């Protein structure tokens, strides 16, 4: 390869974003990257926590629901025993069942109204993804701020440079400053994708909770407990 006056080749003289330059950018040149890294860690951690918390077996465990309904339909549970069983099983569906059982013997319409009011907090807890939504907004803003700071620092670093070195230094600094924008947009894309994925999961779990509660209501409501009126019994 053709050598320059200082003994380096043309290939070696080409400007590049090497590891040492990025390290210097993170440590000294652009402090906003630290905030972006912290933001990305918080976003991933919160998304993983919601993925674990919104698993169906934690919200509407099939084994508990089937066992509860089987014992309730076979008459093995009265009101007090059913409430104790719900308290012993810490899950959203168990708490919803406890709301239903506490209204034992009331008309089905009344129980549904009670459950709709009391169980609303459970749905709010499931759908509470404010932090993830906030990261989708904060990430790009931090990235843009980091880019602006990086460009300002790039222009400040041009002092004393002349000729081609000045243009190369400017291009080099701007390319590194844009790393902040790319990182901010990456955080936003991940946060938005996880937000809608989890929102869809919450909708499915809410439907499962409603269906399970409806089945319990059909077993403990006044219409199911009270015997039919003699005039309503079928004639022999």
Coordinates of N, CA and C in Angstrom, one line a residue:
X1 N 0.8 -1.2 0.0 CA 0.0 0.0 0.0 C 0.9 1.3 0.0
X2 N 0.3 2.4 -0.5 CA 1.1 3.6 -0.6 C 1.3 4.2 0.8
X3 N 2.5 4.6 1.1 CA 2.8 5.1 2.4 C 2.8 6.6 2.4
X4 N 2.4 7.2 3.5 CA 2.4 8.7 3.7 C 3.8 9.1 4.2
X5 N 3.9 10.4 4.5 CA 5.2 10.9 5.0 C 5.6 10.4 6.3
X6 N 4.5 10.2 7.2 CA 4.8 9.7 8.5 C 5.0 8.2 8.6
X7 N 5.0 7.5 7.4 CA 5.2 6.1 7.4 C 3.9 5.2 7.4
X8 N 2.8 5.9 7.6 CA 1.5 5.1 7.7 C 0.9 5.0 6.3
X9 N 0.2 3.9 6.1 CA -0.4 3.7 4.8 C -1.7 4.4 4.6
X10 N -2.2 4.5 3.4 CA -3.5 5.2 3.2 C -4.6 4.6 3.9
X11 N -4.6 3.2 3.9 CA -5.7 2.5 4.6 C -5.7 2.8 6.1
X12 N -4.4 2.9 6.7 CA -4.4 3.2 8.1 C -4.8 4.7 8.4
X13 N -4.7 5.5 7.4 CA -5.0 6.9 7.6 C -6.5 7.2 7.5
X14 N -7.3 6.3 7.1 CA -8.7 6.5 6.9 C -9.4 6.7 8.3
X15 N -10.2 7.7 8.4 CA -10.9 8.0 9.7 C -11.9 6.8 10.0
X16 N -11.9 6.4 11.2 CA -12.8 5.3 11.7 C -13.2 5.5 13.1
X17 N -14.4 5.0 13.4 CA -14.9 5.1 14.8 C -14.4 3.8 15.5
X18 N -13.2 3.9 16.2 CA -12.7 2.7 16.8 C -13.2 2.6 18.3
X19 N -12.8 1.5 18.9 CA -13.3 1.3 20.3 C -12.8 2.3 21.3
X20 N -11.5 2.7 21.1 CA -11.0 3.7 22.0 C -11.7 5.1 21.9
X21 N -12.1 5.4 20.7 CA -12.8 6.7 20.5 C -14.2 6.6 21.1
X22 N -14.9 5.5 21.0 CA -16.2 5.3 21.6 C -16.1 5.3 23.1
X23 N -15.0 4.7 23.6 CA -14.8 4.7 25.0 C -14.5 6.1 25.6
X24 N -13.8 6.9 24.8 CA -13.5 8.3 25.3 C -14.8 9.1 25.2
X25 N -15.7 8.8 24.2 CA -16.9 9.5 24.1 C -17.8 9.2 25.3
X26 N -17.8 8.0 25.7 CA -18.7 7.6 26.8 C -18.1 8.2 28.1
X27 N -16.8 8.1 28.3 CA -16.2 8.6 29.6 C -16.1 10.1 29.7
X28 N -15.8 10.8 28.6 CA -15.5 12.2 28.7 C -16.4 13.1 27.8
X29 N -16.6 12.7 26.5 CA -17.1 13.6 25.5 C -18.6 13.8 25.7
X30 N -19.4 12.8 26.0 CA -20.9 12.9 26.0 C -21.5 12.2 27.2
X31 N -21.6 12.9 28.3 CA -22.2 12.3 29.5 C -23.6 11.8 29.3
X32 N -24.3 12.3 28.3 CA -25.7 11.9 28.1 C -25.8 10.4 27.8
X33 N -24.8 9.8 27.3 CA -24.8 8.4 27.0 C -25.0 7.6 28.2
X34 N -24.5 8.1 29.4 CA -24.7 7.3 30.6 C -26.1 7.3 31.0
X35 N -26.8 8.4 30.8 CA -28.3 8.4 31.0 C -29.0 7.5 30.1
X36 N -28.6 7.4 28.8 CA -29.2 6.5 27.9 C -29.0 5.1 28.2
X37 N -27.8 4.7 28.7 CA -27.5 3.4 29.1 C -28.4 3.0 30.3
X38 N -28.5 3.9 31.2 CA -29.3 3.7 32.4 C -30.8 3.5 32.0
X39 N -31.2 4.3 31.1 CA -32.6 4.3 30.6 C -32.9 2.9 29.9
X40 N -31.9 2.4 29.1 CA -32.1 1.2 28.4 C -32.2 0.0 29.4
X41 N -31.4 0.1 30.5 CA -31.4 -1.0 31.5 C -32.7 -1.0 32.3
X42 N -33.2 0.2 32.6 CA -34.5 0.3 33.3 C -35.6 -0.2 32.4
X43 N -35.6 0.1 31.1 CA -36.6 -0.3 30.2 C -36.7 -1.8 30.1
X44 N -35.5 -2.4 29.9 CA -35.4 -3.9 29.8 C -35.9 -4.6 31.1
X45 N -35.4 -4.0 32.2 CA -35.8 -4.6 33.5 C -37.3 -4.6 33.7
X46 N -37.9 -3.4 33.4 CA -39.3 -3.3 33.7 C -40.1 -4.2 32.7
X47 N -39.7 -4.3 31.5 CA -40.3 -5.2 30.5 C -40.3 -6.6 30.9
X48 N -39.1 -7.1 31.4 CA -39.0 -8.4 31.9 C -39.9 -8.7 33.1
X49 N -39.9 -7.7 34.0 CA -40.8 -7.9 35.2 C -42.2 -8.0 34.8
X50 N -42.7 -7.2 33.8 CA -44.1 -7.3 33.4 C -44.4 -8.6 32.7
X51 N -43.4 -9.1 31.9 CA -43.5 -10.4 31.2 C -43.7 -11.5 32.2
X52 N -43.0 -11.5 33.3 CA -43.1 -12.5 34.3 C -44.4 -12.3 35.1
X53 N -44.8 -11.1 35.5 CA -46.0 -10.8 36.3 C -47.2 -11.1 35.6
X54 N -47.2 -11.0 34.2 CA -48.5 -11.2 33.4 C -48.6 -12.5 32.8
X55 N -47.8 -13.5 33.3 CA -48.0 -14.9 32.9 C -49.4 -15.4 33.3
X56 N -50.0 -16.2 32.5 CA -51.4 -16.6 32.8 C -51.4 -17.5 34.1
X57 N -50.4 -18.3 34.3 CA -50.4 -19.1 35.5 C -50.2 -18.3 36.8
X58 N -49.9 -17.1 36.7 CA -49.8 -16.2 37.9 C -51.0 -15.4 38.1
X59 N -51.7 -15.1 37.0 CA -52.9 -14.3 37.1 C -54.2 -15.2 37.2
X60 N -54.3 -16.1 36.3 CA -55.5 -17.0 36.3 C -55.0 -18.4 36.2
X61 N -54.4 -19.0 37.3 CA -53.9 -20.3 37.3 C -55.0 -21.4 37.1
X62 N -54.8 -22.2 36.1 CA -55.8 -23.1 35.7 C -56.1 -24.1 36.8
X63 N -55.1 -24.6 37.5 CA -55.3 -25.6 38.5 C -56.2 -25.1 39.6
X64 N -55.9 -23.9 40.1 CA -56.7 -23.3 41.2 C -58.2 -23.1 40.7
X65 N -58.4 -22.5 39.5 CA -59.7 -22.2 39.0 C -60.5 -23.5 38.9
X66 N -59.9 -24.5 38.3 CA -60.7 -25.8 38.1 C -61.0 -26.4 39.5
X67 N -60.1 -26.4 40.4 CA -60.3 -27.0 41.7 C -61.4 -26.3 42.5
X68 N -61.3 -25.0 42.4 CA -62.3 -24.1 43.1 C -63.7 -24.4 42.6
X69 N -63.8 -24.4 41.2 CA -65.1 -24.6 40.6 C -65.7 -26.0 40.9
X70 N -64.8 -27.0 40.9 CA -65.2 -28.3 41.1 C -65.7 -28.5 42.5
X71 N -65.0 -28.0 43.5 CA -65.5 -28.1 44.9 C -66.7 -27.2 45.2
X72 N -66.8 -26.1 44.5 CA -68.0 -25.3 44.7 C -69.2 -25.9 44.1
X73 N -69.1 -26.5 42.9 CA -70.3 -27.1 42.2 C -70.7 -28.4 42.9
X74 N -69.8 -29.1 43.6 CA -70.1 -30.3 44.3 C -70.6 -30.1 45.7
X75 N -70.7 -28.8 46.1 CA -71.2 -28.5 47.5 C -70.2 -28.7 48.6
X76 N -68.9 -28.9 48.3 CA -67.9 -29.0 49.3 C -67.5 -27.7 49.9
X77 N -67.9 -26.6 49.4 CA -67.5 -25.3 49.9 C -68.7 -24.5 50.3
X78 N -68.7 -24.0 51.5 CA -69.7 -23.0 51.9 C -69.0 -21.6 51.7
X79 N -69.8 -20.6 52.2 CA -69.3 -19.2 52.0 C -67.9 -19.0 52.7
X80 N -67.9 -19.4 54.0 CA -66.7 -19.1 54.8 C -65.5 -19.9 54.3
X81 N -65.7 -21.2 53.9 CA -64.6 -22.0 53.4 C -64.1 -21.5 52.1
X82 N -65.0 -21.0 51.3 CA -64.6 -20.5 50.0 C -63.7 -19.2 50.1
X83 N -64.1 -18.4 51.1 CA -63.3 -17.2 51.4 C -61.9 -17.5 51.9
X84 N -61.9 -18.5 52.8 CA -60.6 -18.9 53.3 C -59.7 -19.5 52.2
X85 N -60.3 -20.3 51.3 CA -59.5 -20.8 50.2 C -59.0 -19.7 49.3
X86 N -59.8 -18.7 49.0 CA -59.3 -17.6 48.2 C -58.2 -16.8 48.8
X87 N -58.3 -16.6 50.2 CA -57.2 -15.9 50.9 C -55.9 -16.7 50.9
X88 N -56.0 -18.0 50.9 CA -54.8 -18.8 50.9 C -54.1 -18.8 49.6
X89 N -54.7 -18.4 48.5 CA -54.1 -18.4 47.2 C -54.0 -17.0 46.7
X90 N -52.8 -16.5 46.7 CA -52.5 -15.1 46.4 C -52.4 -15.0 44.9
X91 N -53.5 -14.6 44.3 CA -53.5 -14.4 42.8 C -54.7 -13.5 42.5
X92 N -54.6 -12.7 41.4 CA -55.7 -11.9 41.0 C -57.0 -12.6 40.9
X93 N -57.0 -13.8 40.3 CA -58.3 -14.5 40.2 C -58.9 -15.0 41.5
X94 N -58.0 -15.3 42.5 CA -58.5 -15.6 43.8 C -59.1 -14.4 44.5
X95 N -58.5 -13.3 44.3 CA -59.1 -12.1 44.9 C -60.5 -11.7 44.3
X96 N -60.6 -11.9 43.0 CA -61.8 -11.7 42.3 C -62.9 -12.7 42.8
X97 N -62.5 -14.0 42.9 CA -63.4 -15.0 43.5 C -63.9 -14.6 44.9
X98 N -63.0 -14.0 45.7 CA -63.4 -13.6 47.0 C -64.5 -12.5 47.0
X99 N -64.4 -11.6 46.0 CA -65.4 -10.6 45.9 C -66.8 -11.2 45.5
X100 N -66.7 -12.2 44.7 CA -68.0 -12.9 44.3 C -68.5 -13.7 45.5
X101 N -67.7 -14.4 46.2 CA -68.2 -15.3 47.3 C -68.7 -14.4 48.5
X102 N -68.2 -13.2 48.7 CA -68.7 -12.4 49.8 C -70.1 -11.9 49.5
X103 N -70.5 -11.9 48.3 CA -71.9 -11.6 47.9 C -72.7 -12.8 47.7
X104 N -72.4 -13.9 48.3 CA -73.0 -15.2 48.2 C -74.5 -15.0 48.5
X105 N -75.4 -15.6 47.6 CA -76.8 -15.6 47.8 C -77.5 -14.4 47.3
X106 N -76.8 -13.4 46.8 CA -77.5 -12.3 46.2 C -77.8 -12.5 44.7
X107 N -78.7 -11.7 44.2 CA -79.0 -11.9 42.7 C -77.8 -11.8 41.9
X108 N -77.8 -12.5 40.7 CA -76.6 -12.5 39.9 C -76.3 -11.1 39.4
X109 N -77.3 -10.3 39.1 CA -77.1 -9.0 38.6 C -76.4 -8.1 39.6
X110 N -76.8 -8.2 40.9 CA -76.2 -7.5 42.0 C -74.7 -7.9 42.2
X111 N -74.5 -9.2 42.1 CA -73.1 -9.7 42.3 C -72.2 -9.2 41.1
X112 N -72.7 -9.2 39.9 CA -71.9 -8.7 38.8 C -71.5 -7.2 39.0
X113 N -72.5 -6.4 39.5 CA -72.2 -5.0 39.8 C -71.1 -4.8 40.9
X114 N -71.2 -5.7 41.9 CA -70.3 -5.6 43.0 C -68.9 -6.0 42.5
X115 N -68.8 -7.0 41.7 CA -67.5 -7.5 41.2 C -66.9 -6.5 40.2
X116 N -67.8 -5.9 39.4 CA -67.3 -4.9 38.4 C -66.6 -3.7 39.1
X117 N -67.2 -3.4 40.3 CA -66.6 -2.2 41.0 C -65.4 -2.6 41.8
X118 N -65.5 -3.8 42.5 CA -64.3 -4.1 43.4 C -63.1 -4.7 42.6
X119 N -63.4 -5.4 41.5 CA -62.3 -6.0 40.7 C -61.6 -5.0 39.8
X120 N -62.1 -3.8 39.7 CA -61.5 -2.8 38.8 C -60.1 -2.5 39.2
X121 N -59.8 -2.6 40.5 CA -58.4 -2.3 40.9 C -57.5 -3.4 40.4
X122 N -58.0 -4.6 40.3 CA -57.1 -5.7 39.8 C -56.7 -5.5 38.4
X123 N -57.7 -5.0 37.6 CA -57.4 -4.8 36.2 C -56.4 -3.6 36.0
X124 N -56.6 -2.6 36.9 CA -55.7 -1.4 36.9 C -54.3 -1.9 37.2
X125 N -54.1 -2.8 38.2 CA -52.8 -3.3 38.6 C -52.2 -4.0 37.4
X126 N -53.0 -4.8 36.7 CA -52.4 -5.6 35.6 C -52.0 -4.7 34.4
X127 N -52.8 -3.6 34.2 CA -52.5 -2.8 33.0 C -51.6 -1.6 33.3
X128 N -51.1 -1.5 34.6 CA -50.3 -0.4 35.0 C -48.9 -0.5 34.3
X129 N -48.7 0.1 33.2 CA -47.4 0.1 32.5 C -47.0 1.5 32.2
X130 N -47.2 2.4 33.1 CA -46.8 3.8 32.9 C -45.3 4.0 32.7
X131 N -44.5 3.2 33.5 CA -43.0 3.3 33.4 C -42.6 3.0 32.0
X132 N -43.1 1.9 31.4 CA -42.7 1.5 30.0 C -43.1 2.5 29.0
X133 N -44.3 3.1 29.2 CA -44.7 4.2 28.3 C -43.9 5.4 28.4
X134 N -43.5 5.7 29.6 CA -42.6 6.9 29.9 C -41.2 6.7 29.2
X135 N -40.7 5.5 29.3 CA -39.4 5.2 28.7 C -39.4 5.4 27.1
X136 N -40.6 5.1 26.5 CA -40.7 5.3 25.1 C -40.7 6.8 24.7
X137 N -41.0 7.6 25.7 CA -41.0 9.1 25.4 C -39.7 9.7 25.8
X138 N -39.1 9.2 26.9 CA -37.9 9.8 27.5 C -36.7 9.4 26.6
X139 N -36.7 8.2 26.1 CA -35.5 7.7 25.4 C -35.1 8.5 24.2
X140 N -36.0 8.8 23.3 CA -35.7 9.7 22.1 C -35.3 11.1 22.5
X141 N -35.9 11.6 23.6 CA -35.6 13.0 24.0 C -34.2 13.0 24.6
X142 N -33.8 12.0 25.3 CA -32.4 11.9 25.8 C -31.4 11.8 24.7
X143 N -31.8 10.9 23.7 CA -30.9 10.7 22.5 C -30.7 12.0 21.7
X144 N -31.8 12.8 21.6 CA -31.7 14.1 20.8 C -30.8 15.1 21.6
X145 N -31.0 15.1 22.9 CA -30.2 16.0 23.8 C -28.7 15.6 23.7
X146 N -28.5 14.3 23.7 CA -27.1 13.8 23.6 C -26.5 14.2 22.3
X147 N -27.3 14.1 21.2 CA -26.7 14.5 19.9 C -26.4 15.9 19.9
X148 N -27.3 16.8 20.4 CA -27.0 18.2 20.4 C -25.7 18.5 21.2
X149 N -25.6 17.9 22.4 CA -24.4 18.1 23.2 C -23.1 17.7 22.5
X150 N -23.3 16.5 21.8 CA -22.1 16.0 21.1 C -21.7 16.9 19.9
X151 N -22.6 17.4 19.2 CA -22.3 18.3 18.1 C -21.7 19.6 18.6
X152 N -22.2 20.2 19.7 CA -21.6 21.4 20.3 C -20.2 21.1 20.7
X153 N -19.9 20.0 21.3 CA -18.6 19.6 21.7 C -17.7 19.4 20.5
X154 N -18.2 18.9 19.4 CA -17.4 18.7 18.2 C -17.0 20.0 17.6
X155 N -17.9 21.0 17.6 CA -17.5 22.3 17.1 C -16.5 23.0 18.0
X156 N -16.6 22.8 19.3 CA -15.6 23.4 20.2 C -14.3 22.7 20.0
X157 N -14.2 21.5 19.6 CA -12.9 20.8 19.5 C -12.2 21.2 18.2
X158 N -12.9 22.0 17.3 CA -12.3 22.3 16.0 C -11.2 23.5 16.2
X159 N -11.2 24.1 17.3 CA -10.3 25.2 17.5 C -8.8 24.7 17.4
X160 N -8.1 25.5 16.6 CA -6.7 25.1 16.3 C -6.4 24.2 15.2
X161 N -7.5 23.6 14.6 CA -7.3 22.7 13.5 C -7.5 23.4 12.2
X162 N -6.7 23.0 11.2 CA -6.7 23.7 9.9 C -6.7 22.6 8.8
X163 N -7.2 22.9 7.6 CA -7.1 22.0 6.5 C -8.0 20.8 6.6
X164 N -7.6 19.7 6.0 CA -8.4 18.5 6.0 C -8.7 18.0 7.4
X165 N -7.8 18.2 8.3 CA -8.0 17.7 9.6 C -9.2 18.3 10.3
X166 N -9.5 19.5 9.9 CA -10.7 20.1 10.5 C -12.0 19.5 10.1
X167 N -12.1 19.2 8.8 CA -13.3 18.5 8.3 C -13.4 17.1 8.8
X168 N -12.2 16.4 8.9 CA -12.3 15.0 9.4 C -12.7 15.0 10.9
X169 N -12.2 15.9 11.7 CA -12.6 16.0 13.1 C -14.0 16.3 13.3
X170 N -14.6 17.2 12.4 CA -16.0 17.5 12.5 C -16.9 16.3 12.1
X171 N -16.5 15.7 11.0 CA -17.3 14.5 10.6 C -17.2 13.4 11.7
X172 N -16.0 13.2 12.2 CA -15.8 12.2 13.2 C -16.7 12.5 14.5
X173 N -16.7 13.7 14.9 CA -17.4 14.1 16.1 C -18.9 14.0 15.9
X174 N -19.4 14.4 14.7 CA -20.9 14.3 14.5 C -21.3 12.8 14.4
X175 N -20.5 12.0 13.8 CA -20.9 10.6 13.7 C -21.0 9.9 15.1
X176 N -20.1 10.3 15.9 CA -20.2 9.8 17.3 C -21.3 10.4 18.1
X177 N -21.6 11.6 17.8 CA -22.8 12.3 18.5 C -24.1 11.6 18.1
X178 N -24.2 11.1 16.8 CA -25.4 10.5 16.4 C -25.6 9.1 17.0
X179 N -24.6 8.6 17.7 CA -24.8 7.3 18.4 C -25.9 7.5 19.5
X180 N -25.9 8.7 20.1 CA -26.9 9.0 21.1 C -28.3 8.9 20.5
X181 N -28.5 9.5 19.3 CA -29.8 9.4 18.7 C -30.2 8.0 18.4
X182 N -29.3 7.2 17.9 CA -29.6 5.8 17.5 C -30.0 5.0 18.8
X183 N -29.2 5.3 19.9 CA -29.5 4.6 21.1 C -30.9 5.0 21.7
X184 N -31.2 6.3 21.6 CA -32.5 6.7 22.1 C -33.7 6.1 21.3
X185 N -33.5 6.1 20.0 CA -34.6 5.5 19.1 C -34.7 4.0 19.4
X186 N -33.6 3.3 19.6 CA -33.6 1.9 19.9 C -34.4 1.6 21.2
X187 N -34.2 2.5 22.2 CA -34.9 2.4 23.5 C -36.4 2.6 23.2
X188 N -36.8 3.6 22.4 CA -38.2 3.9 22.1 C -38.9 2.7 21.4
X189 N -38.2 2.2 20.4 CA -38.8 1.1 19.6 C -39.0 -0.1 20.5
X190 N -38.0 -0.5 21.3 CA -38.2 -1.6 22.2 C -39.4 -1.4 23.2
X191 N -39.4 -0.2 23.8 CA -40.4 0.1 24.8 C -41.8 0.1 24.2
X192 N -42.0 0.7 23.0 CA -43.3 0.7 22.3 C -43.7 -0.7 21.9
X193 N -42.8 -1.5 21.4 CA -43.2 -2.9 21.0 C -43.6 -3.7 22.2
X194 N -42.9 -3.6 23.3 CA -43.2 -4.3 24.5 C -44.5 -3.8 25.1
X195 N -44.8 -2.5 25.0 CA -46.0 -1.9 25.6 C -47.2 -2.5 24.9
X196 N -47.2 -2.6 23.6 CA -48.4 -3.1 22.9 C -48.5 -4.6 23.1
X197 N -47.4 -5.3 23.2 CA -47.4 -6.8 23.4 C -48.0 -7.0 24.8
X198 N -47.6 -6.3 25.8 CA -48.1 -6.5 27.1 C -49.6 -6.1 27.2
X199 N -49.9 -5.0 26.5 CA -51.3 -4.5 26.5 C -52.2 -5.6 26.0
X200 N -51.8 -6.3 24.9 CA -52.6 -7.4 24.3 C -52.7 -8.5 25.3
X201 N -51.7 -8.8 26.1 CA -51.7 -9.9 27.1 C -52.7 -9.5 28.2
X202 N -52.7 -8.2 28.6 CA -53.6 -7.8 29.7 C -55.1 -8.0 29.2
X203 N -55.4 -7.6 28.0 CA -56.7 -7.8 27.5 C -57.2 -9.3 27.5
X204 N -56.3 -10.2 27.1 CA -56.6 -11.6 27.2 C -56.8 -12.1 28.6
X205 N -56.0 -11.6 29.5 CA -56.1 -12.0 30.9 C -57.4 -11.4 31.6
X206 N -57.8 -10.2 31.2 CA -59.0 -9.6 31.7 C -60.2 -10.4 31.2
X207 N -60.2 -10.9 30.0 CA -61.3 -11.7 29.5 C -61.4 -13.0 30.3
X208 N -60.2 -13.6 30.6 CA -60.2 -14.9 31.3 C -60.7 -14.7 32.7
X209 N -60.3 -13.5 33.4 CA -60.8 -13.2 34.7 C -62.3 -13.1 34.7
X210 N -62.8 -12.4 33.7 CA -64.3 -12.2 33.6 C -65.0 -13.5 33.4
X211 N -64.5 -14.4 32.6 CA -65.1 -15.6 32.3 C -65.1 -16.5 33.6
X212 N -64.0 -16.5 34.3 CA -63.9 -17.3 35.5 C -64.9 -16.8 36.6
X213 N -64.9 -15.5 36.7 CA -65.9 -14.8 37.7 C -67.3 -15.1 37.3
X214 N -67.6 -15.1 36.1 CA -69.0 -15.4 35.6 C -69.4 -16.8 36.0
X215 N -68.5 -17.8 35.9 CA -68.8 -19.2 36.3 C -69.1 -19.3 37.8
X216 N -68.3 -18.6 38.6 CA -68.5 -18.6 40.0 C -69.9 -18.0 40.4
X217 N -70.2 -16.9 39.7 CA -71.4 -16.2 40.0 C -72.6 -17.1 39.7
X218 N -72.5 -17.9 38.6 CA -73.6 -18.8 38.3 C -73.8 -19.8 39.4
X219 N -72.8 -20.1 40.2 CA -72.9 -21.1 41.2 C -73.4 -20.6 42.6
X220 N -73.1 -19.3 42.9 CA -73.4 -18.8 44.2 C -74.5 -17.8 44.2
X221 N -75.1 -17.4 43.1 CA -76.1 -16.4 43.0 C -77.4 -17.0 43.6
X222 N -78.3 -16.1 43.9 CA -79.6 -16.5 44.5 C -80.4 -17.4 43.6
X223 N -80.3 -17.2 42.3 CA -81.1 -18.0 41.3 C -80.6 -19.4 41.4
X224 N -79.3 -19.6 41.7 CA -78.8 -21.0 41.7 C -79.0 -21.7 43.0
X225 N -79.1 -20.9 44.1 CA -79.2 -21.5 45.5 C -80.6 -21.8 45.8
X226 N -81.5 -20.8 45.6 CA -82.9 -20.9 46.0 C -83.6 -22.0 45.1
X227 N -84.4 -22.8 45.7 CA -85.2 -23.8 44.9 C -86.2 -23.1 44.0
X228 N -86.5 -23.7 43.0 CA -87.5 -23.2 42.1 C -88.9 -23.1 42.7
X229 N -89.7 -22.1 42.4 CA -91.0 -21.9 42.9 C -91.9 -23.1 42.5
X230 N -92.8 -23.6 43.4 CA -93.6 -24.7 43.0 C -94.3 -24.5 41.7
X231 N -94.8 -23.3 41.4 CA -95.5 -23.1 40.1 C -94.6 -23.2 38.9
X232 N -93.3 -23.1 39.2 CA -92.3 -23.1 38.0 C -91.8 -24.5 37.8
X233 N -92.1 -25.5 38.7 CA -91.7 -26.8 38.5 C -92.4 -27.5 37.4
X234 N -91.8 -28.3 36.6 CA -92.4 -29.0 35.6 C -93.5 -30.0 36.1
X235 N -94.6 -30.1 35.4 CA -95.7 -31.0 35.8 C -95.3 -32.4 35.5
X236 N -95.7 -33.3 36.4 CA -95.4 -34.7 36.2 C -96.3 -35.3 35.1

